[in-house]
GROMACS .gro file of C-alpha atoms in nm:
model
  445
    1UNK     CA    1  14.652  -4.866  -1.904
    2UNK     CA    2  14.542  -5.109  -1.632
    3UNK     CA    3  14.683  -4.883  -1.364
    4UNK     CA    4  14.501  -4.584  -1.514
    5UNK     CA    5  14.176  -4.781  -1.531
    6UNK     CA    6  14.215  -4.892  -1.168
    7UNK     CA    7  14.289  -4.537  -1.062
    8UNK     CA    8  13.983  -4.415  -1.251
    9UNK     CA    9  13.766  -4.677  -1.080
   10UNK     CA   10  13.910  -4.574  -0.744
   11UNK     CA   11  13.840  -4.208  -0.813
   12UNK     CA   12  13.490  -4.295  -0.929
   13UNK     CA   13  13.430  -4.494  -0.611
   14UNK     CA   14  13.561  -4.208  -0.397
   15UNK     CA   15  13.342  -3.962  -0.587
   16UNK     CA   16  13.036  -4.181  -0.532
   17UNK     CA   17  13.117  -4.210  -0.162
   18UNK     CA   18  13.157  -3.832  -0.142
   19UNK     CA   19  12.825  -3.784  -0.319
   20UNK     CA   20  12.655  -4.023  -0.075
   21UNK     CA   21  12.824  -3.846   0.217
   22UNK     CA   22  12.703  -3.511   0.081
   23UNK     CA   23  12.349  -3.649   0.048
   24UNK     CA   24  12.362  -3.782   0.404
   25UNK     CA   25  12.499  -3.449   0.522
   26UNK     CA   26  12.219  -3.268   0.343
   27UNK     CA   27  11.959  -3.498   0.497
   28UNK     CA   28  12.101  -3.434   0.843
   29UNK     CA   29  12.097  -3.058   0.786
   30UNK     CA   30  11.739  -3.072   0.657
   31UNK     CA   31  11.641  -3.275   0.963
   32UNK     CA   32  11.801  -3.014   1.189
   33UNK     CA   33  11.619  -2.740   1.000
   34UNK     CA   34  11.293  -2.923   1.065
   35UNK     CA   35  11.393  -2.949   1.429
   36UNK     CA   36  11.460  -2.576   1.443
   37UNK     CA   37  11.125  -2.508   1.278
   38UNK     CA   38  10.948  -2.730   1.529
   39UNK     CA   39  11.127  -2.554   1.814
   40UNK     CA   40  11.029  -2.213   1.672
   41UNK     CA   41  10.667  -2.327   1.633
   42UNK     CA   42  10.664  -2.462   1.987
   43UNK     CA   43  10.789  -2.129   2.124
   44UNK     CA   44  10.537  -1.928   1.925
   45UNK     CA   45  10.242  -2.160   1.994
   46UNK     CA   46  10.319  -2.183   2.365
   47UNK     CA   47  10.367  -1.803   2.384
   48UNK     CA   48  10.031  -1.744   2.210
   49UNK     CA   49   9.860  -1.993   2.439
   50UNK     CA   50  10.020  -1.834   2.745
   51UNK     CA   51   9.899  -1.489   2.634
   52UNK     CA   52   9.546  -1.623   2.594
   53UNK     CA   53   9.557  -1.789   2.935
   54UNK     CA   54   9.690  -1.474   3.105
   55UNK     CA   55   9.435  -1.245   2.937
   56UNK     CA   56   9.147  -1.478   3.018
   57UNK     CA   57   9.262  -1.522   3.377
   58UNK     CA   58   9.304  -1.151   3.447
   59UNK     CA   59   8.976  -1.066   3.271
   60UNK     CA   60   8.807  -1.321   3.496
   61UNK     CA   61   8.982  -1.168   3.796
   62UNK     CA   62   8.867  -0.819   3.701
   63UNK     CA   63   8.511  -0.936   3.655
   64UNK     CA   64   8.514  -1.126   3.982
   65UNK     CA   65   8.680  -0.839   4.168
   66UNK     CA   66   8.423  -0.588   4.034
   67UNK     CA   67   8.143  -0.822   4.136
   68UNK     CA   68   8.287  -0.861   4.486
   69UNK     CA   69   8.336  -0.485   4.524
   70UNK     CA   70   7.980  -0.418   4.405
   71UNK     CA   71   7.847  -0.676   4.649
   72UNK     CA   72   8.046  -0.523   4.936
   73UNK     CA   73   7.930  -0.171   4.846
   74UNK     CA   74   7.568  -0.287   4.834
   75UNK     CA   75   7.607  -0.456   5.173
   76UNK     CA   76   7.751  -0.139   5.330
   77UNK     CA   77   7.480   0.081   5.176
   78UNK     CA   78   7.213  -0.153   5.311
   79UNK     CA   79   7.378  -0.130   5.652
   80UNK     CA   80   7.362   0.252   5.631
   81UNK     CA   81   6.993   0.234   5.535
   82UNK     CA   82   6.918   0.001   5.826
   83UNK     CA   83   7.095   0.219   6.084
   84UNK     CA   84   6.928   0.531   5.945
   85UNK     CA   85   6.580   0.381   5.957
   86UNK     CA   86   6.622   0.230   6.303
   87UNK     CA   87   6.761   0.561   6.438
   88UNK     CA   88   6.501   0.786   6.275
   89UNK     CA   89   6.205   0.575   6.387
   90UNK     CA   90   6.208   0.678   6.759
   91UNK     CA   91   6.267   1.041   6.658
   92UNK     CA   92   5.961   1.026   6.431
   93UNK     CA   93   5.755   0.881   6.716
   94UNK     CA   94   5.881   1.155   6.951
   95UNK     CA   95   5.801   1.419   6.688
   96UNK     CA   96   5.445   1.285   6.656
   97UNK     CA   97   5.408   1.300   7.033
   98UNK     CA   98   5.536   1.659   7.048
   99UNK     CA   99   5.317   1.769   6.754
  100UNK     CA  100   5.019   1.612   6.928
  101UNK     CA  101   5.114   1.803   7.245
  102UNK     CA  102   5.142   2.130   7.051
  103UNK     CA  103   4.798   2.070   6.900
  104UNK     CA  104   4.653   1.993   7.245
  105UNK     CA  105   4.817   2.304   7.391
  106UNK     CA  106   4.671   2.520   7.107
  107UNK     CA  107   4.325   2.381   7.176
  108UNK     CA  108   4.374   2.444   7.548
  109UNK     CA  109   4.491   2.801   7.484
  110UNK     CA  110   4.189   2.878   7.271
  111UNK     CA  111   3.959   2.728   7.531
  112UNK     CA  112   4.129   2.923   7.815
  113UNK     CA  113   4.116   3.251   7.629
  114UNK     CA  114   3.747   3.189   7.554
  115UNK     CA  115   3.682   3.117   7.921
  116UNK     CA  116   3.868   3.428   8.038
  117UNK     CA  117   3.707   3.664   7.791
  118UNK     CA  118   3.368   3.496   7.773
  119UNK     CA  119   3.024   3.595   7.902
  120UNK     CA  120   3.022   3.681   8.273
  121UNK     CA  121   2.723   3.460   8.334
  122UNK     CA  122   2.896   3.149   8.212
  123UNK     CA  123   3.253   3.250   8.299
  124UNK     CA  124   3.281   3.057   8.625
  125UNK     CA  125   3.164   2.733   8.469
  126UNK     CA  126   3.402   2.772   8.172
  127UNK     CA  127   3.691   2.861   8.397
  128UNK     CA  128   3.622   2.558   8.615
  129UNK     CA  129   3.608   2.323   8.319
  130UNK     CA  130   3.923   2.477   8.168
  131UNK     CA  131   4.112   2.442   8.495
  132UNK     CA  132   4.014   2.074   8.531
  133UNK     CA  133   4.113   2.003   8.173
  134UNK     CA  134   4.450   2.178   8.217
  135UNK     CA  135   4.519   1.972   8.530
  136UNK     CA  136   4.424   1.653   8.345
  137UNK     CA  137   4.665   1.726   8.055
  138UNK     CA  138   4.961   1.766   8.293
  139UNK     CA  139   5.114   2.074   8.142
  140UNK     CA  140   5.433   2.020   8.341
  141UNK     CA  141   5.510   1.682   8.168
  142UNK     CA  142   5.732   1.721   7.859
  143UNK     CA  143   5.859   1.439   7.627
  144UNK     CA  144   6.230   1.357   7.638
  145UNK     CA  145   6.424   1.479   7.331
  146UNK     CA  146   6.768   1.304   7.283
  147UNK     CA  147   7.071   1.527   7.257
  148UNK     CA  148   7.286   1.518   6.943
  149UNK     CA  149   7.556   1.319   7.122
  150UNK     CA  150   7.304   1.042   7.199
  151UNK     CA  151   7.185   0.983   6.843
  152UNK     CA  152   7.384   0.801   6.571
  153UNK     CA  153   7.616   1.001   6.349
  154UNK     CA  154   7.698   0.776   6.054
  155UNK     CA  155   8.038   0.770   5.883
  156UNK     CA  156   8.232   0.539   5.652
  157UNK     CA  157   8.547   0.372   5.786
  158UNK     CA  158   8.772   0.294   5.490
  159UNK     CA  159   9.120   0.152   5.539
  160UNK     CA  160   9.352   0.269   5.265
  161UNK     CA  161   9.597  -0.014   5.341
  162UNK     CA  162   9.366  -0.249   5.144
  163UNK     CA  163   9.491  -0.090   4.824
  164UNK     CA  164   9.850  -0.150   4.934
  165UNK     CA  165   9.776  -0.514   5.021
  166UNK     CA  166   9.595  -0.570   4.692
  167UNK     CA  167   9.873  -0.400   4.502
  168UNK     CA  168  10.136  -0.621   4.661
  169UNK     CA  169   9.930  -0.936   4.603
  170UNK     CA  170   9.851  -0.847   4.244
  171UNK     CA  171  10.212  -0.765   4.162
  172UNK     CA  172  10.314  -1.107   4.298
  173UNK     CA  173  10.025  -1.293   4.136
  174UNK     CA  174  10.117  -1.522   3.846
  175UNK     CA  175  10.447  -1.618   3.692
  176UNK     CA  176  10.570  -1.699   3.344
  177UNK     CA  177  10.785  -2.012   3.319
  178UNK     CA  178  11.013  -2.066   3.023
  179UNK     CA  179  10.998  -2.443   3.075
  180UNK     CA  180  10.794  -2.679   3.297
  181UNK     CA  181  10.957  -2.816   3.618
  182UNK     CA  182  10.909  -3.179   3.503
  183UNK     CA  183  10.956  -3.338   3.163
  184UNK     CA  184  10.891  -3.677   3.009
  185UNK     CA  185  11.214  -3.875   2.999
  186UNK     CA  186  11.160  -4.220   2.847
  187UNK     CA  187  10.905  -4.452   2.686
  188UNK     CA  188  10.957  -4.828   2.719
  189UNK     CA  189  10.745  -5.061   2.509
  190UNK     CA  190  10.543  -5.318   2.701
  191UNK     CA  191  10.302  -5.581   2.567
  192UNK     CA  192   9.982  -5.384   2.522
  193UNK     CA  193  10.124  -5.096   2.723
  194UNK     CA  194  10.392  -4.830   2.760
  195UNK     CA  195  10.613  -4.765   3.060
  196UNK     CA  196  10.636  -4.386   3.091
  197UNK     CA  197  10.916  -4.227   3.292
  198UNK     CA  198  10.956  -3.860   3.379
  199UNK     CA  199  11.205  -3.650   3.574
  200UNK     CA  200  11.236  -3.317   3.754
  201UNK     CA  201  11.432  -3.058   3.555
  202UNK     CA  202  11.397  -2.765   3.798
  203UNK     CA  203  11.639  -2.805   4.089
  204UNK     CA  204  11.449  -2.549   4.300
  205UNK     CA  205  11.114  -2.727   4.255
  206UNK     CA  206  11.017  -2.975   4.531
  207UNK     CA  207  10.743  -3.204   4.397
  208UNK     CA  208  10.476  -3.357   4.613
  209UNK     CA  209  10.267  -3.537   4.349
  210UNK     CA  210  10.283  -3.600   3.975
  211UNK     CA  211   9.996  -3.613   3.729
  212UNK     CA  212  10.023  -3.807   3.403
  213UNK     CA  213   9.775  -3.771   3.116
  214UNK     CA  214   9.748  -3.936   2.777
  215UNK     CA  215   9.533  -3.946   2.466
  216UNK     CA  216   9.526  -4.109   2.128
  217UNK     CA  217   9.684  -3.889   1.865
  218UNK     CA  218   9.340  -3.862   1.699
  219UNK     CA  219   9.161  -3.758   2.022
  220UNK     CA  220   9.103  -3.398   2.123
  221UNK     CA  221   9.118  -3.427   2.501
  222UNK     CA  222   9.374  -3.567   2.744
  223UNK     CA  223   9.261  -3.786   3.033
  224UNK     CA  224   9.424  -3.861   3.368
  225UNK     CA  225   9.594  -4.199   3.391
  226UNK     CA  226   9.807  -4.157   3.706
  227UNK     CA  227   9.833  -3.925   4.008
  228UNK     CA  228  10.092  -4.004   4.273
  229UNK     CA  229  10.447  -3.965   4.396
  230UNK     CA  230  10.619  -4.216   4.163
  231UNK     CA  231  10.822  -4.103   3.861
  232UNK     CA  232  10.713  -4.386   3.631
  233UNK     CA  233  10.392  -4.565   3.542
  234UNK     CA  234  10.288  -4.846   3.307
  235UNK     CA  235   9.993  -4.731   3.096
  236UNK     CA  236   9.796  -5.039   2.996
  237UNK     CA  237   9.523  -5.095   2.735
  238UNK     CA  238   9.743  -4.941   2.466
  239UNK     CA  239   9.667  -5.051   2.111
  240UNK     CA  240   9.980  -5.168   1.925
  241UNK     CA  241  10.113  -4.952   1.639
  242UNK     CA  242   9.897  -4.654   1.746
  243UNK     CA  243  10.051  -4.321   1.848
  244UNK     CA  244   9.959  -4.182   2.189
  245UNK     CA  245  10.050  -3.842   2.329
  246UNK     CA  246  10.160  -3.804   2.690
  247UNK     CA  247  10.219  -3.508   2.921
  248UNK     CA  248  10.302  -3.472   3.288
  249UNK     CA  249  10.287  -3.197   3.549
  250UNK     CA  250  10.362  -3.175   3.922
  251UNK     CA  251  10.229  -3.016   4.237
  252UNK     CA  252  10.479  -2.842   4.463
  253UNK     CA  253  10.518  -2.942   4.825
  254UNK     CA  254  10.237  -2.789   5.033
  255UNK     CA  255  10.062  -2.634   4.730
  256UNK     CA  256   9.724  -2.701   4.570
  257UNK     CA  257   9.780  -2.581   4.213
  258UNK     CA  258   9.951  -2.791   3.946
  259UNK     CA  259  10.257  -2.679   3.755
  260UNK     CA  260  10.254  -2.614   3.378
  261UNK     CA  261  10.232  -2.925   3.160
  262UNK     CA  262  10.542  -3.076   3.008
  263UNK     CA  263  10.593  -3.069   2.631
  264UNK     CA  264  10.361  -3.342   2.492
  265UNK     CA  265  10.552  -3.635   2.348
  266UNK     CA  266  10.441  -3.930   2.140
  267UNK     CA  267  10.482  -4.291   2.247
  268UNK     CA  268  10.391  -4.618   2.078
  269UNK     CA  269  10.421  -4.990   2.139
  270UNK     CA  270  10.473  -5.256   1.874
  271UNK     CA  271  10.420  -5.542   2.121
  272UNK     CA  272  10.084  -5.718   2.123
  273UNK     CA  273   9.922  -5.744   2.467
  274UNK     CA  274   9.955  -6.055   2.679
  275UNK     CA  275   9.637  -6.262   2.674
  276UNK     CA  276   9.522  -6.575   2.849
  277UNK     CA  277   9.390  -6.849   2.625
  278UNK     CA  278   9.013  -6.894   2.618
  279UNK     CA  279   8.809  -7.211   2.663
  280UNK     CA  280   8.952  -7.358   2.984
  281UNK     CA  281   8.654  -7.450   3.199
  282UNK     CA  282   8.807  -7.362   3.535
  283UNK     CA  283   8.879  -6.996   3.451
  284UNK     CA  284   8.679  -6.688   3.353
  285UNK     CA  285   8.850  -6.409   3.157
  286UNK     CA  286   8.802  -6.032   3.133
  287UNK     CA  287   8.697  -5.868   2.807
  288UNK     CA  288   9.060  -5.791   2.719
  289UNK     CA  289   9.164  -6.143   2.828
  290UNK     CA  290   9.449  -6.009   3.042
  291UNK     CA  291   9.273  -6.098   3.371
  292UNK     CA  292   9.195  -6.457   3.468
  293UNK     CA  293   8.964  -6.556   3.756
  294UNK     CA  294   8.963  -6.906   3.900
  295UNK     CA  295   8.592  -6.987   3.913
  296UNK     CA  296   8.389  -7.241   4.111
  297UNK     CA  297   8.423  -7.513   3.851
  298UNK     CA  298   8.563  -7.846   3.975
  299UNK     CA  299   8.775  -7.865   3.661
  300UNK     CA  300   9.147  -7.805   3.715
  301UNK     CA  301   9.453  -7.763   3.499
  302UNK     CA  302   9.705  -7.505   3.384
  303UNK     CA  303   9.582  -7.190   3.213
  304UNK     CA  304   9.835  -7.086   2.946
  305UNK     CA  305   9.884  -6.770   2.745
  306UNK     CA  306   9.720  -6.748   2.405
  307UNK     CA  307  10.060  -6.738   2.235
  308UNK     CA  308  10.431  -6.731   2.331
  309UNK     CA  309  10.434  -6.352   2.373
  310UNK     CA  310  10.699  -6.331   2.645
  311UNK     CA  311  11.046  -6.256   2.502
  312UNK     CA  312  11.378  -6.254   2.680
  313UNK     CA  313  11.482  -5.905   2.780
  314UNK     CA  314  11.127  -5.809   2.877
  315UNK     CA  315  10.966  -5.800   3.221
  316UNK     CA  316  10.661  -6.018   3.274
  317UNK     CA  317  10.441  -5.906   3.563
  318UNK     CA  318  10.164  -6.096   3.743
  319UNK     CA  319   9.948  -5.903   3.985
  320UNK     CA  320   9.737  -6.101   4.229
  321UNK     CA  321   9.402  -6.007   4.378
  322UNK     CA  322   9.217  -6.237   4.613
  323UNK     CA  323   8.839  -6.231   4.584
  324UNK     CA  324   8.595  -6.386   4.829
  325UNK     CA  325   8.878  -6.465   5.068
  326UNK     CA  326   8.651  -6.669   5.296
  327UNK     CA  327   8.595  -6.923   5.013
  328UNK     CA  328   8.962  -6.967   4.916
  329UNK     CA  329   9.088  -7.162   5.213
  330UNK     CA  330   9.451  -7.265   5.234
  331UNK     CA  331   9.659  -7.228   4.916
  332UNK     CA  332   9.751  -7.556   4.752
  333UNK     CA  333  10.116  -7.652   4.700
  334UNK     CA  334  10.038  -7.711   4.332
  335UNK     CA  335   9.926  -7.348   4.282
  336UNK     CA  336  10.181  -7.166   4.068
  337UNK     CA  337  10.263  -6.876   3.837
  338UNK     CA  338  10.539  -6.892   3.579
  339UNK     CA  339  10.666  -6.938   3.225
  340UNK     CA  340  10.727  -7.245   3.013
  341UNK     CA  341  10.871  -7.347   2.679
  342UNK     CA  342  10.548  -7.501   2.548
  343UNK     CA  343  10.192  -7.579   2.643
  344UNK     CA  344  10.154  -7.927   2.787
  345UNK     CA  345   9.801  -8.041   2.864
  346UNK     CA  346   9.731  -8.302   3.126
  347UNK     CA  347   9.926  -8.127   3.403
  348UNK     CA  348   9.759  -7.957   3.701
  349UNK     CA  349  10.062  -7.737   3.779
  350UNK     CA  350  10.359  -7.560   3.621
  351UNK     CA  351  10.587  -7.749   3.859
  352UNK     CA  352  10.714  -7.965   3.572
  353UNK     CA  353  10.992  -7.997   3.319
  354UNK     CA  354  11.065  -7.705   3.082
  355UNK     CA  355  10.901  -7.454   3.316
  356UNK     CA  356  10.998  -7.216   3.597
  357UNK     CA  357  10.739  -7.095   3.846
  358UNK     CA  358  10.665  -6.967   4.192
  359UNK     CA  359  10.401  -7.133   4.408
  360UNK     CA  360  10.157  -6.935   4.621
  361UNK     CA  361  10.357  -7.024   4.933
  362UNK     CA  362  10.670  -6.865   4.779
  363UNK     CA  363  10.857  -7.180   4.673
  364UNK     CA  364  11.047  -7.154   4.342
  365UNK     CA  365  11.053  -7.449   4.101
  366UNK     CA  366  11.292  -7.499   3.809
  367UNK     CA  367  11.211  -7.786   3.572
  368UNK     CA  368  10.992  -7.938   3.845
  369UNK     CA  369  11.258  -7.921   4.118
  370UNK     CA  370  11.214  -7.696   4.421
  371UNK     CA  371  11.497  -7.451   4.489
  372UNK     CA  372  11.646  -7.386   4.831
  373UNK     CA  373  11.579  -7.015   4.809
  374UNK     CA  374  11.221  -6.912   4.875
  375UNK     CA  375  11.025  -6.591   4.820
  376UNK     CA  376  10.743  -6.444   5.034
  377UNK     CA  377  10.402  -6.605   4.992
  378UNK     CA  378  10.177  -6.470   4.716
  379UNK     CA  379   9.880  -6.298   4.879
  380UNK     CA  380   9.616  -6.041   4.795
  381UNK     CA  381   9.771  -5.749   4.605
  382UNK     CA  382  10.106  -5.924   4.550
  383UNK     CA  383  10.308  -5.845   4.238
  384UNK     CA  384  10.534  -6.110   4.089
  385UNK     CA  385  10.775  -6.028   3.804
  386UNK     CA  386  10.988  -6.247   3.578
  387UNK     CA  387  11.299  -6.112   3.400
  388UNK     CA  388  11.514  -6.323   3.171
  389UNK     CA  389  11.827  -6.280   2.963
  390UNK     CA  390  12.003  -6.526   2.736
  391UNK     CA  391  12.333  -6.683   2.843
  392UNK     CA  392  12.489  -6.903   2.570
  393UNK     CA  393  12.666  -7.228   2.656
  394UNK     CA  394  12.923  -7.324   2.392
  395UNK     CA  395  12.927  -7.255   2.018
  396UNK     CA  396  12.660  -7.514   1.939
  397UNK     CA  397  12.386  -7.360   2.154
  398UNK     CA  398  12.198  -7.220   1.854
  399UNK     CA  399  12.195  -7.562   1.687
  400UNK     CA  400  12.025  -7.768   1.953
  401UNK     CA  401  12.291  -7.773   2.222
  402UNK     CA  402  12.254  -7.652   2.580
  403UNK     CA  403  12.078  -7.319   2.613
  404UNK     CA  404  12.078  -7.115   2.932
  405UNK     CA  405  11.853  -6.833   3.049
  406UNK     CA  406  11.933  -6.620   3.354
  407UNK     CA  407  11.605  -6.579   3.539
  408UNK     CA  408  11.515  -6.322   3.805
  409UNK     CA  409  11.188  -6.369   3.995
  410UNK     CA  410  11.081  -6.084   4.224
  411UNK     CA  411  10.801  -6.079   4.480
  412UNK     CA  412  10.729  -5.840   4.766
  413UNK     CA  413  11.066  -5.658   4.737
  414UNK     CA  414  11.267  -5.981   4.737
  415UNK     CA  415  11.414  -6.169   4.443
  416UNK     CA  416  11.593  -6.490   4.346
  417UNK     CA  417  11.833  -6.523   4.053
  418UNK     CA  418  11.922  -6.853   3.889
  419UNK     CA  419  12.017  -7.008   3.554
  420UNK     CA  420  11.758  -7.212   3.368
  421UNK     CA  421  11.920  -7.468   3.139
  422UNK     CA  422  11.721  -7.587   2.836
  423UNK     CA  423  11.805  -7.832   2.560
  424UNK     CA  424  11.690  -7.601   2.283
  425UNK     CA  425  11.709  -7.240   2.176
  426UNK     CA  426  11.402  -7.058   2.295
  427UNK     CA  427  11.339  -6.690   2.223
  428UNK     CA  428  10.967  -6.672   2.306
  429UNK     CA  429  10.792  -6.834   2.601
  430UNK     CA  430  10.440  -6.907   2.719
  431UNK     CA  431  10.322  -6.795   3.061
  432UNK     CA  432  10.068  -6.974   3.276
  433UNK     CA  433   9.901  -7.019   3.612
  434UNK     CA  434   9.726  -7.295   3.804
  435UNK     CA  435   9.504  -7.271   4.112
  436UNK     CA  436   9.314  -7.541   4.296
  437UNK     CA  437   9.067  -7.318   4.480
  438UNK     CA  438   8.827  -7.057   4.338
  439UNK     CA  439   8.867  -6.683   4.396
  440UNK     CA  440   9.223  -6.623   4.269
  441UNK     CA  441   9.240  -6.338   4.019
  442UNK     CA  442   9.551  -6.272   3.807
  443UNK     CA  443   9.631  -5.967   3.597
  444UNK     CA  444   9.922  -6.011   3.354
  445UNK     CA  445  10.111  -5.736   3.174
   0.00000   0.00000   0.00000
């Protein structure tokens, strides 16, 4: 009986596992059906949009082409009118001169006939006057009439090869692509931002520039966020837990037009943005509190982050901008950028215990001690990054024993790597900066 009961329980367990496996299988199939439906909708929607774009484009072309042809026809007709008027004008003047001569000759003929057939008593006087008048008119002088070969003979010169050229250009104009030459590849969460990566998927396409756009999922229009030759970009000012849509396109080498857009994809970050703490007299902050400016105040000290928002496995980036360079003077050896376990007031630098930092002259400090390796000096436009990963020391490291972080600090295409040993487990760190002279401006992300 016990064996039968155990066998029944085993069969029941196997049946339940089969039922759960069937449910999981059904869920996977339903998910794939939804994926197929989305793919079908994407094909249909993109095909409909492409039809609309093609029809609108060619309708615009036809309208523009008709307008250009009408303008060219009007220009040629005006040219015909101008040549006709300018050529007819001297002929009209010559005709008026000849008609005037004919009228004068008629008057002279009537006067001559009257003199010849007139009264004998007055005949000599009339003949004398007629003869003088005839000599004065110069009957042997005739106006010049141009021959037909000397006057314009208008004609239209129309080259039929234009139709062949247009035909060849039109037949080559426009293409239909089944997929864009570049696609979005990866989204990496950043504090208050998203690192977007994309890649080329068309081997025959040679990109010159890329163009990245984004929008909130509730917005209707995309906006440009990056144009350049890189294949990744950190989009800042991203609200946590809010969906954003991204798309990318490219411009071929030596071309002006952009390629079709990639398939829009949704990205999101769950990490709150890095912020400097407010209230320190020596620093002014931007509205988003991710930029700190060392002001003219005589007060000094370390400006810390609002909270320990830097976690191991992330990349912390400081970007430096020098303002009013003539007022900065020489950097101070106490100037530094870095991370620390906790906020400690009363210090004027991060070059202390439980902190790692880089000074503005490139020296690296670990727990207040300067390392032998040195990085390039931090100057205007410099970018400094911190990367850390946990390295455990012994089984008691999570209970207050030694705790080690492998730290990589990069600046100006050079980096140093070292192990930072702490006496306590630390998963989240503060970041900070300290500057002795006004004008330093630090963006953190």
